[in-house]
CSV table of C-alpha atoms in Angstrom, one decimal:
chain,number,residue,atom,x,y,z
A,1,UNK,CA,10.9,4.0,-28.6
A,2,UNK,CA,14.2,3.2,-27.6
A,3,UNK,CA,14.9,1.7,-23.8
A,4,UNK,CA,16.8,5.4,-23.1
A,5,UNK,CA,13.5,7.0,-24.6
A,6,UNK,CA,11.6,4.9,-22.6
A,7,UNK,CA,13.5,5.3,-19.3
A,8,UNK,CA,13.4,9.3,-20.2
A,9,UNK,CA,9.5,9.4,-20.6
A,10,UNK,CA,9.0,7.6,-17.2
A,11,UNK,CA,11.8,10.0,-15.3
A,12,UNK,CA,10.3,13.3,-15.3
A,13,UNK,CA,6.4,14.2,-14.0
A,14,UNK,CA,4.6,16.1,-16.4
A,15,UNK,CA,1.1,15.9,-15.2
A,16,UNK,CA,-0.3,13.3,-17.7
A,17,UNK,CA,0.8,9.8,-17.7
A,18,UNK,CA,3.5,8.6,-20.3
A,19,UNK,CA,0.5,5.6,-21.9
A,20,UNK,CA,2.7,5.5,-25.3
A,21,UNK,CA,6.1,5.2,-23.1
A,22,UNK,CA,4.2,2.4,-20.9
A,23,UNK,CA,2.9,0.5,-23.8
A,24,UNK,CA,6.0,0.0,-25.4
A,25,UNK,CA,7.9,-1.1,-22.2
A,26,UNK,CA,5.5,-3.5,-21.6
A,27,UNK,CA,5.9,-4.9,-25.0
A,28,UNK,CA,9.7,-5.0,-24.2
A,29,UNK,CA,9.9,-6.4,-21.2
A,30,UNK,CA,12.7,-8.7,-21.4
A,31,UNK,CA,15.2,-5.1,-22.7
A,32,UNK,CA,13.8,-2.5,-19.7
A,33,UNK,CA,14.1,-5.1,-16.8
A,34,UNK,CA,17.5,-5.4,-16.7
A,35,UNK,CA,17.2,-1.1,-16.7
A,36,UNK,CA,14.8,-0.6,-14.1
A,37,UNK,CA,16.5,-3.0,-12.2
A,38,UNK,CA,19.3,-0.9,-12.4
A,39,UNK,CA,17.5,2.1,-11.1
A,40,UNK,CA,16.0,0.2,-8.2
A,41,UNK,CA,20.1,-0.2,-7.3
A,42,UNK,CA,20.6,3.0,-7.6
A,43,UNK,CA,18.3,4.0,-5.1
A,44,UNK,CA,19.2,1.8,-2.9
A,45,UNK,CA,22.8,2.5,-3.0
A,46,UNK,CA,21.3,6.5,-1.9
A,47,UNK,CA,17.6,6.0,-1.4
A,48,UNK,CA,18.1,10.1,0.4
A,49,UNK,CA,19.4,11.4,-2.8
A,50,UNK,CA,17.0,9.8,-5.2
A,51,UNK,CA,14.5,11.2,-2.3
A,52,UNK,CA,15.2,14.9,-3.3
A,53,UNK,CA,14.4,14.5,-6.7
A,54,UNK,CA,10.8,15.4,-6.1
A,55,UNK,CA,9.9,15.5,-10.1
A,56,UNK,CA,11.6,11.8,-11.0
A,57,UNK,CA,9.0,9.4,-10.8
A,58,UNK,CA,10.8,6.5,-12.5
A,59,UNK,CA,11.6,4.9,-8.9
A,60,UNK,CA,7.6,5.0,-8.9
A,61,UNK,CA,6.9,3.3,-12.6
A,62,UNK,CA,10.0,0.8,-11.9
A,63,UNK,CA,8.3,-0.6,-8.8
A,64,UNK,CA,4.8,-1.4,-10.8
A,65,UNK,CA,6.3,-2.6,-13.8
A,66,UNK,CA,9.1,-5.1,-12.0
A,67,UNK,CA,5.6,-6.1,-9.9
A,68,UNK,CA,3.5,-6.8,-12.9
A,69,UNK,CA,6.9,-8.7,-14.6
A,70,UNK,CA,6.8,-11.1,-11.6
A,71,UNK,CA,10.4,-9.5,-11.3
A,72,UNK,CA,11.6,-11.6,-8.1
A,73,UNK,CA,15.2,-9.9,-8.4
A,74,UNK,CA,13.9,-7.1,-7.5
A,75,UNK,CA,12.5,-8.2,-3.9
A,76,UNK,CA,15.5,-7.3,-1.6
A,77,UNK,CA,16.6,-4.6,-3.4
A,78,UNK,CA,12.8,-3.0,-2.6
A,79,UNK,CA,13.3,-4.5,1.1
A,80,UNK,CA,16.4,-2.2,0.9
A,81,UNK,CA,14.4,0.9,0.1
A,82,UNK,CA,11.7,0.6,2.2
A,83,UNK,CA,14.1,-0.4,5.6
A,84,UNK,CA,15.0,3.7,5.5
A,85,UNK,CA,13.5,5.5,7.9
A,86,UNK,CA,11.4,8.5,8.5
A,87,UNK,CA,9.8,10.0,5.1
A,88,UNK,CA,11.9,8.5,2.9
A,89,UNK,CA,10.0,6.1,1.4
A,90,UNK,CA,7.4,7.9,1.4
A,91,UNK,CA,9.0,10.5,-0.4
A,92,UNK,CA,10.4,8.3,-3.3
A,93,UNK,CA,6.7,6.2,-3.4
A,94,UNK,CA,3.9,9.0,-2.5
A,95,UNK,CA,1.2,7.4,-1.8
A,96,UNK,CA,1.9,3.8,-3.4
A,97,UNK,CA,3.2,3.0,0.5
A,98,UNK,CA,0.1,3.0,1.6
A,99,UNK,CA,-2.3,2.2,-1.4
A,100,UNK,CA,-0.2,-0.4,-3.0
A,101,UNK,CA,3.1,-1.2,-1.6
A,102,UNK,CA,1.3,-4.9,-0.4
A,103,UNK,CA,0.2,-5.5,-3.8
A,104,UNK,CA,3.8,-5.0,-5.3
A,105,UNK,CA,5.9,-6.9,-2.9
A,106,UNK,CA,3.7,-9.8,-3.1
A,107,UNK,CA,4.1,-9.8,-6.6
A,108,UNK,CA,7.7,-9.6,-6.3
A,109,UNK,CA,8.3,-12.4,-3.5
A,110,UNK,CA,10.9,-14.7,-4.2
A,111,UNK,CA,10.0,-16.8,-1.7
A,112,UNK,CA,11.8,-15.7,1.7
A,113,UNK,CA,9.8,-14.0,3.7
A,114,UNK,CA,12.5,-13.0,6.5
A,115,UNK,CA,13.4,-9.6,4.9
A,116,UNK,CA,9.1,-9.3,5.3
A,117,UNK,CA,9.5,-10.0,8.6
A,118,UNK,CA,12.6,-7.6,9.2
A,119,UNK,CA,9.8,-4.8,7.7
A,120,UNK,CA,7.4,-5.8,10.3
A,121,UNK,CA,9.2,-6.1,13.0
A,122,UNK,CA,12.2,-3.2,13.1
A,123,UNK,CA,10.7,-0.2,15.4
A,124,UNK,CA,13.1,2.2,12.9
A,125,UNK,CA,11.1,1.7,9.9
A,126,UNK,CA,8.4,3.8,8.4
A,127,UNK,CA,5.3,3.0,10.2
A,128,UNK,CA,3.2,2.7,7.1
A,129,UNK,CA,6.0,0.4,5.3
A,130,UNK,CA,5.2,-1.8,8.7
A,131,UNK,CA,1.9,-1.8,8.2
A,132,UNK,CA,1.8,-2.3,4.2
A,133,UNK,CA,4.7,-5.2,4.8
A,134,UNK,CA,2.3,-7.0,7.0
A,135,UNK,CA,-0.6,-6.3,4.7
A,136,UNK,CA,1.3,-8.6,2.2
A,137,UNK,CA,1.4,-11.7,4.0
A,138,UNK,CA,-2.7,-11.3,3.4
A,139,UNK,CA,-1.6,-11.2,-0.3
A,140,UNK,CA,0.5,-13.9,-0.3
A,141,UNK,CA,-1.8,-16.3,1.5
A,142,UNK,CA,-4.8,-14.7,-1.0
A,143,UNK,CA,-2.8,-15.7,-4.2
A,144,UNK,CA,-1.9,-18.8,-3.1
A,145,UNK,CA,1.5,-18.1,-2.6
A,146,UNK,CA,1.4,-18.5,0.9
A,147,UNK,CA,-0.7,-21.5,3.0
A,148,UNK,CA,-2.8,-19.6,5.7
A,149,UNK,CA,-1.5,-21.8,8.7
A,150,UNK,CA,2.4,-20.0,7.6
A,151,UNK,CA,0.9,-16.9,8.0
A,152,UNK,CA,-1.4,-17.5,10.9
A,153,UNK,CA,1.9,-19.0,12.5
A,154,UNK,CA,3.8,-15.4,11.9
A,155,UNK,CA,0.8,-13.2,13.1
A,156,UNK,CA,0.9,-15.3,16.4
A,157,UNK,CA,4.9,-14.9,16.5
A,158,UNK,CA,4.2,-11.2,16.7
A,159,UNK,CA,1.7,-11.5,19.4
A,160,UNK,CA,4.0,-13.9,21.7
A,161,UNK,CA,7.3,-11.5,21.4
A,162,UNK,CA,8.4,-10.2,17.7
A,163,UNK,CA,6.7,-7.0,18.5
A,164,UNK,CA,7.9,-4.8,21.7
A,165,UNK,CA,4.5,-4.6,23.5
A,166,UNK,CA,4.1,-0.7,23.8
A,167,UNK,CA,1.5,1.2,22.0
A,168,UNK,CA,2.3,1.8,18.0
A,169,UNK,CA,0.6,2.0,14.4
A,170,UNK,CA,2.1,-1.6,13.4
A,171,UNK,CA,0.0,-3.3,16.9
A,172,UNK,CA,-3.3,-1.3,14.6
A,173,UNK,CA,-2.3,-3.0,11.8
A,174,UNK,CA,-1.9,-6.7,13.2
A,175,UNK,CA,-5.7,-6.7,15.0
A,176,UNK,CA,-7.0,-5.8,11.3
A,177,UNK,CA,-5.1,-7.9,9.6
A,178,UNK,CA,-6.2,-11.2,12.7
A,179,UNK,CA,-10.0,-9.4,11.3
A,180,UNK,CA,-9.3,-9.8,7.6
A,181,UNK,CA,-7.5,-12.9,7.4
A,182,UNK,CA,-9.6,-13.7,8.9
A,183,UNK,CA,-8.3,-15.5,12.5
A,184,UNK,CA,-10.6,-16.5,14.9
A,185,UNK,CA,-7.6,-18.5,16.7
A,186,UNK,CA,-6.5,-15.4,17.9
A,187,UNK,CA,-8.7,-13.3,19.3
A,188,UNK,CA,-7.3,-14.2,22.6
A,189,UNK,CA,-4.3,-12.0,21.7
A,190,UNK,CA,-6.2,-9.5,20.2
A,191,UNK,CA,-8.2,-8.9,23.0
A,192,UNK,CA,-5.4,-9.1,25.5
A,193,UNK,CA,-3.7,-6.4,22.9
A,194,UNK,CA,-6.8,-4.0,23.4
A,195,UNK,CA,-6.8,-4.8,26.9
A,196,UNK,CA,-3.0,-3.6,27.6
A,197,UNK,CA,-3.7,-0.5,25.6
A,198,UNK,CA,-1.4,-1.8,22.5
A,199,UNK,CA,-4.3,-0.7,19.9
A,200,UNK,CA,-5.4,2.6,19.4
A,201,UNK,CA,-9.4,2.4,19.7
A,202,UNK,CA,-10.5,5.3,17.4
A,203,UNK,CA,-8.6,3.3,14.2
A,204,UNK,CA,-10.5,-0.1,15.6
A,205,UNK,CA,-13.1,-1.3,17.9
A,206,UNK,CA,-12.7,-5.0,19.8
A,207,UNK,CA,-16.3,-5.4,18.8
A,208,UNK,CA,-15.4,-4.9,14.6
A,209,UNK,CA,-12.2,-7.1,15.1
A,210,UNK,CA,-14.4,-9.6,16.4
A,211,UNK,CA,-17.2,-9.2,14.3
A,212,UNK,CA,-14.6,-9.4,11.1
A,213,UNK,CA,-12.9,-12.2,12.4
A,214,UNK,CA,-15.6,-14.4,13.1
A,215,UNK,CA,-18.1,-13.4,10.4
A,216,UNK,CA,-20.0,-16.4,8.5
A,217,UNK,CA,-19.3,-15.0,5.0
A,218,UNK,CA,-15.3,-14.0,6.0
A,219,UNK,CA,-14.8,-10.4,4.5
A,220,UNK,CA,-12.0,-9.8,2.0
A,221,UNK,CA,-10.4,-5.9,1.1
A,222,UNK,CA,-10.2,-5.8,-2.6
A,223,UNK,CA,-6.9,-4.8,-3.0
A,224,UNK,CA,-5.4,-7.9,-2.0
A,225,UNK,CA,-4.3,-9.4,-5.1
A,226,UNK,CA,-1.5,-8.9,-7.4
A,227,UNK,CA,0.2,-6.3,-10.0
A,228,UNK,CA,-0.9,-7.5,-13.4
A,229,UNK,CA,-1.1,-4.6,-15.3
A,230,UNK,CA,0.6,-1.6,-14.3
A,231,UNK,CA,-1.5,0.8,-16.5
A,232,UNK,CA,-5.0,0.3,-14.9
A,233,UNK,CA,-3.2,0.6,-12.1
A,234,UNK,CA,-1.6,4.2,-12.5
A,235,UNK,CA,-3.1,6.2,-15.4
A,236,UNK,CA,-6.3,6.9,-13.1
A,237,UNK,CA,-4.0,8.6,-10.7
A,238,UNK,CA,-4.8,12.4,-10.2
A,239,UNK,CA,-1.2,13.6,-10.3
A,240,UNK,CA,-2.2,12.7,-14.6
A,241,UNK,CA,-5.3,14.5,-13.7
A,242,UNK,CA,-4.6,17.7,-12.4
A,243,UNK,CA,-8.0,18.8,-14.0
A,244,UNK,CA,-9.8,17.0,-11.9
A,245,UNK,CA,-8.3,17.7,-8.4
A,246,UNK,CA,-9.3,21.2,-8.2
A,247,UNK,CA,-12.9,21.6,-7.2
A,248,UNK,CA,-15.7,21.8,-9.3
A,249,UNK,CA,-18.9,24.8,-9.3
A,250,UNK,CA,-22.1,24.2,-8.6
A,251,UNK,CA,-25.1,25.8,-9.5
A,252,UNK,CA,-26.3,28.1,-7.7
A,253,UNK,CA,-29.3,27.9,-5.3
A,254,UNK,CA,-29.1,24.6,-3.4
A,255,UNK,CA,-25.3,24.1,-2.8
A,256,UNK,CA,-26.1,20.9,-1.5
A,257,UNK,CA,-26.7,19.4,-5.4
A,258,UNK,CA,-24.2,18.0,-7.0
A,259,UNK,CA,-23.4,18.8,-10.9
A,260,UNK,CA,-23.4,15.0,-11.6
A,261,UNK,CA,-25.4,12.5,-9.7
A,262,UNK,CA,-23.6,9.2,-10.5
A,263,UNK,CA,-26.5,6.2,-11.7
A,264,UNK,CA,-27.1,3.3,-9.4
A,265,UNK,CA,-29.2,0.1,-10.4
A,266,UNK,CA,-32.8,0.0,-8.8
A,267,UNK,CA,-31.8,-2.8,-6.6
A,268,UNK,CA,-28.5,-1.3,-5.7
A,269,UNK,CA,-27.9,-1.1,-1.9
A,270,UNK,CA,-25.0,0.4,0.1
A,271,UNK,CA,-22.7,-2.0,1.8
A,272,UNK,CA,-22.0,-1.6,5.1
A,273,UNK,CA,-18.3,0.2,5.5
A,274,UNK,CA,-15.5,-2.3,7.0
A,275,UNK,CA,-12.6,0.4,6.7
A,276,UNK,CA,-10.7,-0.1,9.8
A,277,UNK,CA,-7.7,2.9,8.4
A,278,UNK,CA,-7.6,6.6,9.1
A,279,UNK,CA,-9.8,8.4,7.3
A,280,UNK,CA,-7.2,11.3,6.9
A,281,UNK,CA,-5.1,11.6,4.4
A,282,UNK,CA,-1.0,12.3,5.4
A,283,UNK,CA,-1.1,14.7,3.8
A,284,UNK,CA,-4.2,16.6,5.1
A,285,UNK,CA,-3.9,19.3,7.4
A,286,UNK,CA,-4.1,17.8,11.1
A,287,UNK,CA,-7.5,18.1,12.8
A,288,UNK,CA,-6.1,18.9,16.2
A,289,UNK,CA,-6.1,22.7,15.0
A,290,UNK,CA,-1.8,22.7,14.8
A,291,UNK,CA,-1.8,23.8,10.9
A,292,UNK,CA,0.7,20.8,10.5
A,293,UNK,CA,0.3,18.0,8.3
A,294,UNK,CA,-1.5,14.8,9.7
A,295,UNK,CA,1.5,13.2,8.8
A,296,UNK,CA,3.9,15.4,10.8
A,297,UNK,CA,1.3,15.7,14.0
A,298,UNK,CA,-1.4,13.1,15.2
A,299,UNK,CA,-0.6,10.9,12.2
A,300,UNK,CA,2.6,10.0,13.8
């Protein structure tokens, strides 16, 4: 396949993962990279226009591939796009914003933390983008790109003036980041944030944050790694397997019995859940009964 043919295959959403185009594109990394950067340049020049192209998957494939290629020149372009307020980042990149953006940002990190600081600290940036930018520091620390002391210093600065002390989603993310690093040195600041009502206690409890931040064996989220295989990251997405998204018919009789039961080893013990994120999807109906999507209602 030629580069134009690869780009064409990656552009329009067909419901199937473009395996051949992806494999060929990765093989032709040097020739493909400049074209992917041109895509990001175009998106950065007019994000709202690109966001209206609802069937265009090229920006999503571009950021994942550039992350796998460790293309540092993609970093300022991506930050510029993500700085667009409102829902535009989600319209462009979908659930990648909440599921893989921190890994992508860490994979193209060029050594300059200031643009990431800007995303985290700006009230005009989408809340979920701000949260992903903050998570990026965990990935940078985990992958050896930034020393723990520098991450700790930045988290401390957020508590001490770099964030407005008004309740908002970024405060939820900040206290969770303290637990995930972990940074028990900042528990005094965490307790003060809870005392001032800056943190939504339905999102995270002070007890849970204190427990995780001081655990003997600190818990680390699994997704704190760099993008090394775009195909493995994307091919399983439900959007590429529409047949898997439809509800399966259960056998008559006991409707509680699933059609298939995954095999578990005899010594399997379910691990304690450490999830602190909301369990409601952004596009799910809001549980308050408003008939609006969660992101348009209580999810704000």
